[in-house]
mmCIF file of C-alpha atoms in Angstrom:
data_model
loop_
_atom_site.group_PDB
_atom_site.id
_atom_site.type_symbol
_atom_site.label_atom_id
_atom_site.label_comp_id
_atom_site.label_asym_id
_atom_site.label_seq_id
_atom_site.Cartn_x
_atom_site.Cartn_y
_atom_site.Cartn_z
ATOM 1 C CA MET A 23 -25.115 53.497 76.139
ATOM 2 C CA SER A 24 -24.242 52.161 79.570
ATOM 3 C CA ALA A 25 -25.834 49.107 81.123
ATOM 4 C CA ASP A 26 -27.695 51.318 83.603
ATOM 5 C CA GLU A 27 -29.048 53.493 80.808
ATOM 6 C CA LEU A 28 -30.126 50.491 78.818
ATOM 7 C CA ASN A 29 -31.797 48.909 81.781
ATOM 8 C CA LYS A 30 -33.781 52.092 82.311
ATOM 9 C CA THR A 31 -34.865 52.513 78.710
ATOM 10 C CA GLY A 32 -35.182 48.824 77.766
ATOM 11 C CA ASP A 33 -34.203 49.845 74.216
ATOM 12 C CA GLU A 34 -31.577 47.486 72.859
ATOM 13 C CA SER A 35 -32.274 48.304 69.194
ATOM 14 C CA SER A 36 -29.480 50.892 69.012
ATOM 15 C CA VAL A 37 -26.858 48.546 70.523
ATOM 16 C CA THR A 38 -24.451 47.379 67.822
ATOM 17 C CA GLY A 39 -22.052 45.155 69.868
ATOM 18 C CA ARG A 40 -19.124 47.057 68.337
ATOM 19 C CA GLY A 41 -16.172 48.942 69.878
ATOM 20 C CA TRP A 42 -14.558 45.955 71.631
ATOM 21 C CA THR A 43 -10.824 45.132 71.781
ATOM 22 C CA ASP A 44 -9.701 41.542 71.560
ATOM 23 C CA LEU A 45 -6.559 40.452 73.409
ATOM 24 C CA PRO A 46 -6.023 36.804 72.590
ATOM 25 C CA ASP A 47 -3.230 34.694 74.071
ATOM 26 C CA THR A 48 -0.003 34.483 72.121
ATOM 27 C CA PRO A 49 0.508 31.525 69.739
ATOM 28 C CA ALA A 50 3.146 30.158 72.163
ATOM 29 C CA THR A 51 0.645 30.218 75.046
ATOM 30 C CA LEU A 52 -2.070 28.576 72.980
ATOM 31 C CA ALA A 53 0.361 25.858 71.952
ATOM 32 C CA ALA A 54 1.290 25.271 75.558
ATOM 33 C CA LEU A 55 -2.343 24.949 76.546
ATOM 34 C CA VAL A 56 -2.899 22.398 73.801
ATOM 35 C CA LEU A 57 -0.012 20.309 75.125
ATOM 36 C CA LYS A 58 -1.365 20.719 78.704
ATOM 37 C CA ILE A 59 -4.826 19.378 77.883
ATOM 38 C CA GLY A 60 -3.282 16.322 76.303
ATOM 39 C CA GLU A 61 -1.157 15.741 79.384
ATOM 40 C CA GLN A 62 -4.186 16.086 81.658
ATOM 41 C CA GLN A 63 -6.222 13.644 79.558
ATOM 42 C CA ARG A 64 -3.461 11.034 79.652
ATOM 43 C CA ARG A 65 -3.080 11.389 83.422
ATOM 44 C CA VAL A 66 -6.812 10.996 84.118
ATOM 45 C CA ALA A 67 -7.070 7.998 81.768
ATOM 46 C CA THR A 68 -4.632 6.042 83.940
ATOM 47 C CA VAL A 69 -6.554 6.629 87.202
ATOM 48 C CA ALA A 70 -8.655 3.582 88.238
ATOM 49 C CA ALA A 71 -11.570 5.828 89.409
ATOM 50 C CA SER A 72 -11.919 7.272 85.906
ATOM 51 C CA GLY A 73 -12.977 3.856 84.571
ATOM 52 C CA LEU A 74 -11.176 4.642 81.320
ATOM 53 C CA GLY A 75 -8.669 1.828 81.438
ATOM 54 C CA GLY A 76 -5.952 4.019 79.959
ATOM 55 C CA HIS A 77 -8.123 5.198 77.047
ATOM 56 C CA ILE A 78 -8.264 8.968 76.751
ATOM 57 C CA ASP A 79 -11.673 10.706 77.033
ATOM 58 C CA ARG A 80 -12.840 14.303 77.172
ATOM 59 C CA GLY A 81 -10.532 16.750 78.925
ATOM 60 C CA GLN A 82 -13.521 18.275 80.787
ATOM 61 C CA HIS A 83 -17.235 17.392 80.989
ATOM 62 C CA GLN A 84 -16.533 13.678 80.712
ATOM 63 C CA LYS A 85 -19.764 12.430 82.317
ATOM 64 C CA GLN A 86 -22.725 12.743 80.058
ATOM 65 C CA LEU A 87 -25.870 13.284 82.144
ATOM 66 C CA LEU A 88 -28.210 13.198 79.149
ATOM 67 C CA GLY A 89 -27.689 13.116 75.384
ATOM 68 C CA ALA A 90 -30.914 13.925 73.556
ATOM 69 C CA PRO A 91 -32.125 15.180 70.214
ATOM 70 C CA GLY A 92 -34.363 18.199 70.435
ATOM 71 C CA THR A 93 -35.645 21.234 68.594
ATOM 72 C CA LEU A 94 -34.147 24.728 68.437
ATOM 73 C CA ARG A 95 -36.454 27.554 67.423
ATOM 74 C CA LEU A 96 -35.055 30.968 66.564
ATOM 75 C CA PHE A 97 -37.447 33.914 66.747
ATOM 76 C CA GLU A 98 -37.677 37.174 64.777
ATOM 77 C CA ALA A 99 -36.360 38.909 67.918
ATOM 78 C CA VAL A 100 -32.695 38.365 67.006
ATOM 79 C CA PRO A 101 -31.015 41.836 67.154
ATOM 80 C CA ALA A 102 -30.099 43.297 63.790
ATOM 81 C CA ALA A 103 -26.397 43.276 64.757
ATOM 82 C CA LEU A 104 -26.486 39.486 65.067
ATOM 83 C CA ARG A 105 -28.840 38.547 62.245
ATOM 84 C CA SER A 106 -26.291 36.727 60.102
ATOM 85 C CA GLY A 107 -24.594 33.354 59.732
ATOM 86 C CA PRO A 108 -26.195 30.773 62.094
ATOM 87 C CA LEU A 109 -28.544 33.361 63.653
ATOM 88 C CA ILE A 110 -30.528 34.224 60.565
ATOM 89 C CA ALA A 111 -34.061 34.181 61.933
ATOM 90 C CA PRO A 112 -36.513 32.643 62.064
ATOM 91 C CA PHE A 113 -35.974 28.877 61.872
ATOM 92 C CA THR A 114 -36.917 25.554 63.520
ATOM 93 C CA LEU A 115 -34.134 22.994 63.405
ATOM 94 C CA PRO A 116 -33.155 19.699 64.986
ATOM 95 C CA VAL A 117 -30.460 20.008 67.617
ATOM 96 C CA ALA A 118 -28.259 17.565 69.560
ATOM 97 C CA CYS A 119 -28.206 18.413 73.281
ATOM 98 C CA ARG A 120 -25.593 17.062 75.716
ATOM 99 C CA PHE A 121 -25.817 17.786 79.450
ATOM 100 C CA SER A 122 -22.775 16.982 81.531
ATOM 101 C CA ASN A 123 -20.854 17.416 84.784
ATOM 102 C CA GLY A 124 -17.716 19.531 84.489
ATOM 103 C CA GLN A 125 -14.973 17.259 85.776
ATOM 104 C CA PRO A 126 -12.913 14.887 83.564
ATOM 105 C CA CYS A 127 -14.062 11.910 85.715
ATOM 106 C CA PRO A 128 -17.552 10.284 86.188
ATOM 107 C CA PHE A 129 -18.114 11.230 89.825
ATOM 108 C CA SER A 130 -21.528 11.161 91.526
ATOM 109 C CA ASP A 131 -24.060 13.816 90.560
ATOM 110 C CA GLN A 132 -24.320 14.620 94.237
ATOM 111 C CA MET A 133 -20.783 15.943 94.293
ATOM 112 C CA ALA A 134 -20.121 19.685 93.895
ATOM 113 C CA ASP A 135 -19.434 20.369 90.270
ATOM 114 C CA VAL A 136 -19.945 22.714 87.363
ATOM 115 C CA ARG A 137 -22.837 21.607 85.121
ATOM 116 C CA GLY A 138 -22.745 22.221 81.403
ATOM 117 C CA VAL A 139 -24.788 21.996 78.274
ATOM 118 C CA ALA A 140 -23.618 21.673 74.676
ATOM 119 C CA LEU A 141 -25.843 22.087 71.591
ATOM 120 C CA LYS A 142 -25.051 21.256 67.996
ATOM 121 C CA PHE A 143 -27.163 22.235 65.031
ATOM 122 C CA PHE A 144 -26.642 23.000 61.357
ATOM 123 C CA SER A 145 -27.808 26.476 60.336
ATOM 124 C CA PRO A 146 -30.179 27.057 57.359
ATOM 125 C CA ALA A 147 -27.039 27.626 55.300
ATOM 126 C CA GLY A 148 -25.567 24.310 56.553
ATOM 127 C CA THR A 149 -22.988 25.751 58.928
ATOM 128 C CA GLU A 150 -22.059 23.535 61.891
ATOM 129 C CA THR A 151 -22.855 25.567 64.947
ATOM 130 C CA ASP A 152 -22.254 24.764 68.598
ATOM 131 C CA ILE A 153 -23.497 26.509 71.771
ATOM 132 C CA LEU A 154 -21.543 25.587 74.895
ATOM 133 C CA ALA A 155 -22.457 26.996 78.313
ATOM 134 C CA THR A 156 -22.068 26.313 82.044
ATOM 135 C CA ASN A 157 -23.998 27.286 85.154
ATOM 136 C CA GLU A 158 -21.352 29.374 86.910
ATOM 137 C CA GLY A 159 -23.543 32.456 87.161
ATOM 138 C CA GLY A 160 -22.552 34.114 83.939
ATOM 139 C CA ARG A 161 -18.814 33.990 84.621
ATOM 140 C CA SER A 162 -15.898 31.584 84.788
ATOM 141 C CA HIS A 163 -13.906 30.944 88.003
ATOM 142 C CA ALA A 164 -10.831 31.877 85.912
ATOM 143 C CA LYS A 165 -10.032 35.215 84.341
ATOM 144 C CA ASP A 166 -8.260 33.722 81.327
ATOM 145 C CA ALA A 167 -7.283 30.347 79.833
ATOM 146 C CA ARG A 168 -3.990 30.046 81.693
ATOM 147 C CA GLN A 169 -5.807 30.354 85.041
ATOM 148 C CA PHE A 170 -8.440 27.920 83.933
ATOM 149 C CA MET A 171 -5.870 25.288 82.973
ATOM 150 C CA ALA A 172 -3.955 25.833 86.202
ATOM 151 C CA VAL A 173 -7.121 25.001 88.151
ATOM 152 C CA ALA A 174 -7.718 21.998 85.910
ATOM 153 C CA ASP A 175 -4.208 20.793 86.780
ATOM 154 C CA LEU A 176 -5.125 20.969 90.488
ATOM 155 C CA LEU A 177 -8.268 18.962 89.796
ATOM 156 C CA VAL A 178 -6.312 16.283 87.940
ATOM 157 C CA LYS A 179 -3.967 16.043 90.927
ATOM 158 C CA LYS A 180 -6.999 15.480 93.189
ATOM 159 C CA ILE A 181 -8.290 12.767 90.870
ATOM 160 C CA GLU A 182 -4.852 11.086 90.896
ATOM 161 C CA SER A 183 -4.849 11.199 94.720
ATOM 162 C CA GLY A 184 -8.038 9.099 94.751
ATOM 163 C CA THR A 185 -10.603 11.665 95.940
ATOM 164 C CA SER A 186 -14.177 10.796 95.019
ATOM 165 C CA GLY A 187 -15.012 14.369 93.962
ATOM 166 C CA ALA A 188 -12.122 16.510 92.787
ATOM 167 C CA PHE A 189 -13.982 19.863 92.702
ATOM 168 C CA GLU A 190 -15.358 19.378 96.188
ATOM 169 C CA ALA A 191 -11.953 18.487 97.582
ATOM 170 C CA LEU A 192 -10.306 21.455 95.872
ATOM 171 C CA ILE A 193 -13.019 23.854 96.980
ATOM 172 C CA ASN A 194 -12.658 22.702 100.573
ATOM 173 C CA GLU A 195 -8.936 23.466 100.484
ATOM 174 C CA LEU A 196 -9.479 26.851 98.885
ATOM 175 C CA SER A 197 -12.188 27.892 101.322
ATOM 176 C CA ASP A 198 -10.119 26.710 104.289
ATOM 177 C CA GLY A 199 -7.275 28.984 103.151
ATOM 178 C CA GLN A 200 -4.899 26.100 102.413
ATOM 179 C CA LEU A 201 -4.286 27.391 98.885
ATOM 180 C CA THR A 202 -3.789 31.137 98.725
ATOM 181 C CA VAL A 203 -1.091 31.705 96.112
ATOM 182 C CA GLY A 204 -1.771 34.480 93.586
ATOM 183 C CA GLU A 205 -5.218 34.364 92.108
ATOM 184 C CA LEU A 206 -6.239 31.141 93.920
ATOM 185 C CA THR A 207 -7.988 33.055 96.690
ATOM 186 C CA ARG A 208 -10.291 34.878 94.269
ATOM 187 C CA ILE A 209 -10.790 31.724 92.167
ATOM 188 C CA GLY A 210 -11.688 29.843 95.347
ATOM 189 C CA ALA A 211 -14.293 32.457 96.300
ATOM 190 C CA VAL A 212 -15.972 32.105 92.899
ATOM 191 C CA LEU A 213 -16.003 28.306 93.118
ATOM 192 C CA VAL A 214 -17.416 28.379 96.652
ATOM 193 C CA GLN A 215 -20.258 30.713 95.599
ATOM 194 C CA GLU A 216 -21.084 29.238 92.245
ATOM 195 C CA VAL A 217 -20.356 25.590 92.795
ATOM 196 C CA ARG A 218 -20.306 24.511 96.483
ATOM 197 C CA LEU A 219 -23.041 26.833 97.747
ATOM 198 C CA HIS A 220 -25.141 26.453 94.587
ATOM 199 C CA SER A 221 -27.137 23.284 95.054
ATOM 200 C CA VAL A 222 -28.437 21.876 91.745
ATOM 201 C CA ARG A 223 -31.713 20.074 92.123
ATOM 202 C CA SER A 224 -32.630 19.950 88.462
ATOM 203 C CA LEU A 225 -30.769 20.740 85.211
ATOM 204 C CA ALA A 226 -34.109 21.914 83.882
ATOM 205 C CA LEU A 227 -34.129 24.730 86.432
ATOM 206 C CA GLU A 228 -30.533 25.907 85.837
ATOM 207 C CA SER A 229 -29.333 28.801 83.719
ATOM 208 C CA TYR A 230 -26.243 28.343 81.523
ATOM 209 C CA TRP A 231 -23.940 31.025 80.037
ATOM 210 C CA GLY A 232 -21.337 30.834 77.267
ATOM 211 C CA SER A 233 -18.122 32.738 76.797
ATOM 212 C CA VAL A 234 -17.742 35.708 74.438
ATOM 213 C CA VAL A 235 -17.901 35.270 70.641
ATOM 214 C CA ARG A 236 -18.726 37.463 67.720
ATOM 215 C CA LEU A 237 -20.723 37.538 64.461
ATOM 216 C CA GLY A 238 -19.413 40.116 62.026
ATOM 217 C CA GLU A 239 -18.396 43.092 64.114
ATOM 218 C CA ALA A 240 -20.803 42.396 66.995
ATOM 219 C CA ALA A 241 -19.454 40.808 70.210
ATOM 220 C CA PHE A 242 -21.978 38.951 72.345
ATOM 221 C CA LYS A 243 -22.637 36.167 74.843
ATOM 222 C CA TYR A 244 -25.410 33.617 74.642
ATOM 223 C CA SER A 245 -27.239 31.900 77.485
ATOM 224 C CA LEU A 246 -29.999 29.362 78.226
ATOM 225 C CA HIS A 247 -32.556 29.955 80.960
ATOM 226 C CA PRO A 248 -35.453 27.830 82.252
ATOM 227 C CA HIS A 249 -38.775 28.412 80.471
ATOM 228 C CA GLN A 250 -41.212 30.319 82.646
ATOM 229 C CA ASP A 251 -43.513 27.273 82.772
ATOM 230 C CA THR A 252 -40.780 24.991 84.240
ATOM 231 C CA LEU A 253 -41.520 24.109 87.863
ATOM 232 C CA PRO A 254 -39.872 21.899 90.503
ATOM 233 C CA LEU A 255 -40.681 18.185 90.050
ATOM 234 C CA ASN A 256 -42.731 17.304 93.082
ATOM 235 C CA GLY A 257 -42.160 13.942 94.651
ATOM 236 C CA PHE A 258 -38.791 13.235 93.022
ATOM 237 C CA VAL A 259 -36.165 11.903 95.436
ATOM 238 C CA HIS A 260 -32.763 13.426 94.691
ATOM 239 C CA ASP A 261 -30.604 10.460 95.631
ATOM 240 C CA GLY A 262 -27.984 8.275 93.999
ATOM 241 C CA PRO A 263 -24.954 8.887 91.789
ATOM 242 C CA ASP A 264 -27.074 9.648 88.691
ATOM 243 C CA CYS A 265 -29.805 11.708 90.331
ATOM 244 C CA LEU A 266 -29.568 14.681 87.913
ATOM 245 C CA ARG A 267 -29.948 12.383 84.922
ATOM 246 C CA GLU A 268 -32.848 10.528 86.531
ATOM 247 C CA GLU A 269 -34.597 13.801 87.326
ATOM 248 C CA LEU A 270 -34.459 14.863 83.691
ATOM 249 C CA LEU A 271 -35.761 11.475 82.502
ATOM 250 C CA ALA A 272 -38.581 11.711 85.027
ATOM 251 C CA ARG A 273 -39.520 15.123 83.675
ATOM 252 C CA LEU A 274 -39.555 13.869 80.098
ATOM 253 C CA THR A 275 -42.056 11.162 80.956
ATOM 254 C CA GLY A 276 -44.497 13.963 81.756
ATOM 255 C CA GLY A 277 -43.868 16.204 78.759
ATOM 256 C CA PRO A 278 -41.369 18.492 77.046
ATOM 257 C CA ILE A 279 -38.642 20.489 78.819
ATOM 258 C CA ARG A 280 -37.927 23.990 77.451
ATOM 259 C CA TRP A 281 -35.250 26.640 77.922
ATOM 260 C CA ARG A 282 -35.137 30.190 76.532
ATOM 261 C CA LEU A 283 -32.142 31.120 74.384
ATOM 262 C CA SER A 284 -30.895 34.692 75.039
ATOM 263 C CA VAL A 285 -28.037 36.944 73.898
ATOM 264 C CA GLN A 286 -26.258 39.920 75.484
ATOM 265 C CA LEU A 287 -24.575 42.454 73.191
ATOM 266 C CA TYR A 288 -21.297 44.149 74.028
ATOM 267 C CA LEU A 289 -21.725 47.629 75.490
ATOM 268 C CA ASP A 290 -18.303 48.655 76.880
ATOM 269 C CA GLU A 291 -15.382 47.169 78.777
ATOM 270 C CA GLU A 292 -16.744 48.176 82.165
ATOM 271 C CA ASN A 293 -20.089 46.421 81.778
ATOM 272 C CA THR A 294 -19.245 43.692 79.256
ATOM 273 C CA PRO A 295 -15.544 42.863 79.427
ATOM 274 C CA VAL A 296 -14.281 40.850 76.468
ATOM 275 C CA ASN A 297 -10.970 39.809 78.008
ATOM 276 C CA ASP A 298 -11.889 38.930 81.640
ATOM 277 C CA ALA A 299 -14.019 35.804 81.779
ATOM 278 C CA SER A 300 -14.368 35.966 85.550
ATOM 279 C CA ARG A 301 -16.754 38.924 85.356
ATOM 280 C CA ALA A 302 -20.436 38.484 84.481
ATOM 281 C CA TRP A 303 -21.810 40.792 81.809
ATOM 282 C CA ARG A 304 -24.103 43.645 82.838
ATOM 283 C CA ALA A 305 -26.187 43.893 79.741
ATOM 284 C CA VAL A 306 -29.844 43.258 79.007
ATOM 285 C CA PRO A 307 -30.470 39.640 77.991
ATOM 286 C CA ILE A 308 -32.612 39.467 74.806
ATOM 287 C CA VAL A 309 -34.666 36.303 74.310
ATOM 288 C CA ILE A 310 -34.119 35.136 70.730
ATOM 289 C CA GLY A 311 -35.244 31.525 70.759
ATOM 290 C CA GLU A 312 -36.232 28.350 72.530
ATOM 291 C CA LEU A 313 -34.706 24.911 73.076
ATOM 292 C CA GLU A 314 -37.135 22.000 73.529
ATOM 293 C CA LEU A 315 -36.506 18.384 74.515
ATOM 294 C CA SER A 316 -39.703 16.401 73.935
ATOM 295 C CA SER A 317 -38.988 12.737 74.645
ATOM 296 C CA ILE A 318 -36.635 10.289 76.399
ATOM 297 C CA PRO A 319 -33.694 9.597 74.067
ATOM 298 C CA SER A 320 -32.831 6.119 72.855
ATOM 299 C CA GLU A 321 -29.600 4.401 73.720
ATOM 300 C CA ALA A 322 -28.462 5.012 70.135
ATOM 301 C CA ASP A 323 -29.221 8.751 70.499
ATOM 302 C CA GLU A 324 -27.168 9.009 73.656
ATOM 303 C CA ARG A 325 -24.290 7.073 72.174
ATOM 304 C CA MET A 326 -24.172 9.223 69.041
ATOM 305 C CA ILE A 327 -24.366 12.496 70.906
ATOM 306 C CA ASN A 328 -21.676 11.409 73.369
ATOM 307 C CA GLN A 329 -19.375 10.792 70.438
ATOM 308 C CA MET A 330 -19.872 14.302 69.052
ATOM 309 C CA ALA A 331 -17.090 16.896 69.289
ATOM 310 C CA PHE A 332 -18.326 20.362 70.356
ATOM 311 C CA ASN A 333 -16.360 23.564 69.895
ATOM 312 C CA PRO A 334 -17.332 27.139 70.757
ATOM 313 C CA ALA A 335 -15.709 28.334 67.488
ATOM 314 C CA ASN A 336 -18.168 26.301 65.367
ATOM 315 C CA GLY A 337 -20.456 28.894 63.792
ATOM 316 C CA PHE A 338 -19.003 31.921 65.616
ATOM 317 C CA GLU A 339 -15.664 33.794 65.753
ATOM 318 C CA PRO A 340 -13.905 33.484 69.140
ATOM 319 C CA LEU A 341 -13.045 36.480 71.336
ATOM 320 C CA GLY A 342 -11.173 36.626 74.637
ATOM 321 C CA ILE A 343 -10.882 33.295 76.432
ATOM 322 C CA THR A 344 -12.850 31.582 73.619
ATOM 323 C CA HIS A 345 -9.694 31.627 71.427
ATOM 324 C CA ALA A 346 -8.046 29.230 73.861
ATOM 325 C CA ARG A 347 -11.209 27.289 74.398
ATOM 326 C CA ALA A 348 -11.492 26.683 70.628
ATOM 327 C CA ASP A 349 -7.910 25.290 70.386
ATOM 328 C CA VAL A 350 -8.166 23.225 73.617
ATOM 329 C CA TYR A 351 -11.536 21.702 72.722
ATOM 330 C CA ALA A 352 -10.238 20.755 69.248
ATOM 331 C CA ALA A 353 -7.123 19.198 70.771
ATOM 332 C CA SER A 354 -9.178 17.331 73.404
ATOM 333 C CA ALA A 355 -11.360 15.838 70.641
ATOM 334 C CA ARG A 356 -8.354 14.772 68.539
ATOM 335 C CA ASN A 357 -6.798 13.123 71.580
ATOM 336 C CA ARG A 358 -9.857 10.917 72.228
ATOM 337 C CA ALA A 359 -10.487 9.908 68.624
ATOM 338 C CA GLU A 360 -9.817 6.255 69.269
ATOM 339 C CA ARG A 361 -12.891 6.066 71.486
ATOM 340 C CA GLY A 362 -15.141 6.823 68.529
ATOM 341 C CA LEU A 363 -15.547 10.412 67.347
ATOM 342 C CA LEU A 364 -18.319 11.576 65.045
ATOM 343 C CA SER A 365 -17.241 13.655 62.100
ATOM 344 C CA THR A 366 -19.120 16.769 61.021
ATOM 345 C CA ASP A 367 -20.678 14.752 58.192
ATOM 346 C CA ASP A 368 -21.759 12.070 60.623
ATOM 347 C CA ALA A 369 -23.356 14.615 62.925
ATOM 348 C CA ARG A 370 -25.058 16.361 59.983
ATOM 349 C CA GLN A 371 -26.525 13.042 58.799
ATOM 350 C CA TYR A 372 -27.700 12.140 62.352
ATOM 351 C CA LEU A 373 -29.560 15.464 62.750
ATOM 352 C CA ALA A 374 -30.936 15.359 59.199
ATOM 353 C CA GLU A 375 -32.768 12.193 60.137
ATOM 354 C CA LYS A 376 -34.457 13.773 63.197
#
């Protein structure tokens, strides 16, 4: 069934998510990417603007905008093809939620940047499960992991040169035609559309998409979208280097913030490509749950969540670019262990007390 046919019928019950082909990077390429993230982390750590004093931190998404415990509710609506492992429905579980800016340096929230969210929960069977997603419109600026790390290298160079917002500086060069080698022109067009021209006024009003994973034989993507009751926060002044954080805190003083958790099942390579992360999936999103943050987190909550290691392979099997993401995220966490890294058991205990 094609995406157009499914959109017309609205019947996703017959979609199995099967039939995909996975083309992961070679072991040599994955090993090179693991070495590359370590090099990038070390380089950023030595830059004065990073404030790290030579101590390695996250390879991406270094600035935590908010770290808060919340509640994840999974509904009966989970498609049959995905009703296994961490998505056995229904449940209501505590979740750790970390919002962040995308760059490996704590620049102002007013700078152009990718915004991300990471969730950690332990399934009813006790499996550590992470959901990682960004607001790039359902796609990545890079087709594969090698392209992504090449752009990351350019960002690190911008940070080393002393720019106050690496993404913004890079996008300016790309949009001005100063960098046009190979895929950089197309990558620049995506970054201009999804980052520079996409003004983020509230993280509560953003949608976030993950990369492709699988449960059993079903390939799928997950995403978070604002709850239908979420409205702009009237009277809030979006100013200052931490304005996105402050806006979320202001919202939480007035009540809970909610997002809908959705999934898209694989249809075919044309509509739902497994091996090209730069193309958004054309498949019906199915709402399967809800994320809720109900109160302002304590300093201890934020510290604990900022020390957690998130990985898109926790709870799900990687496909496509997610193979490399799994290895790179694991390496990034190992490299920053001296800054204080929560183990799986520590995270489990923290959430068990919520």
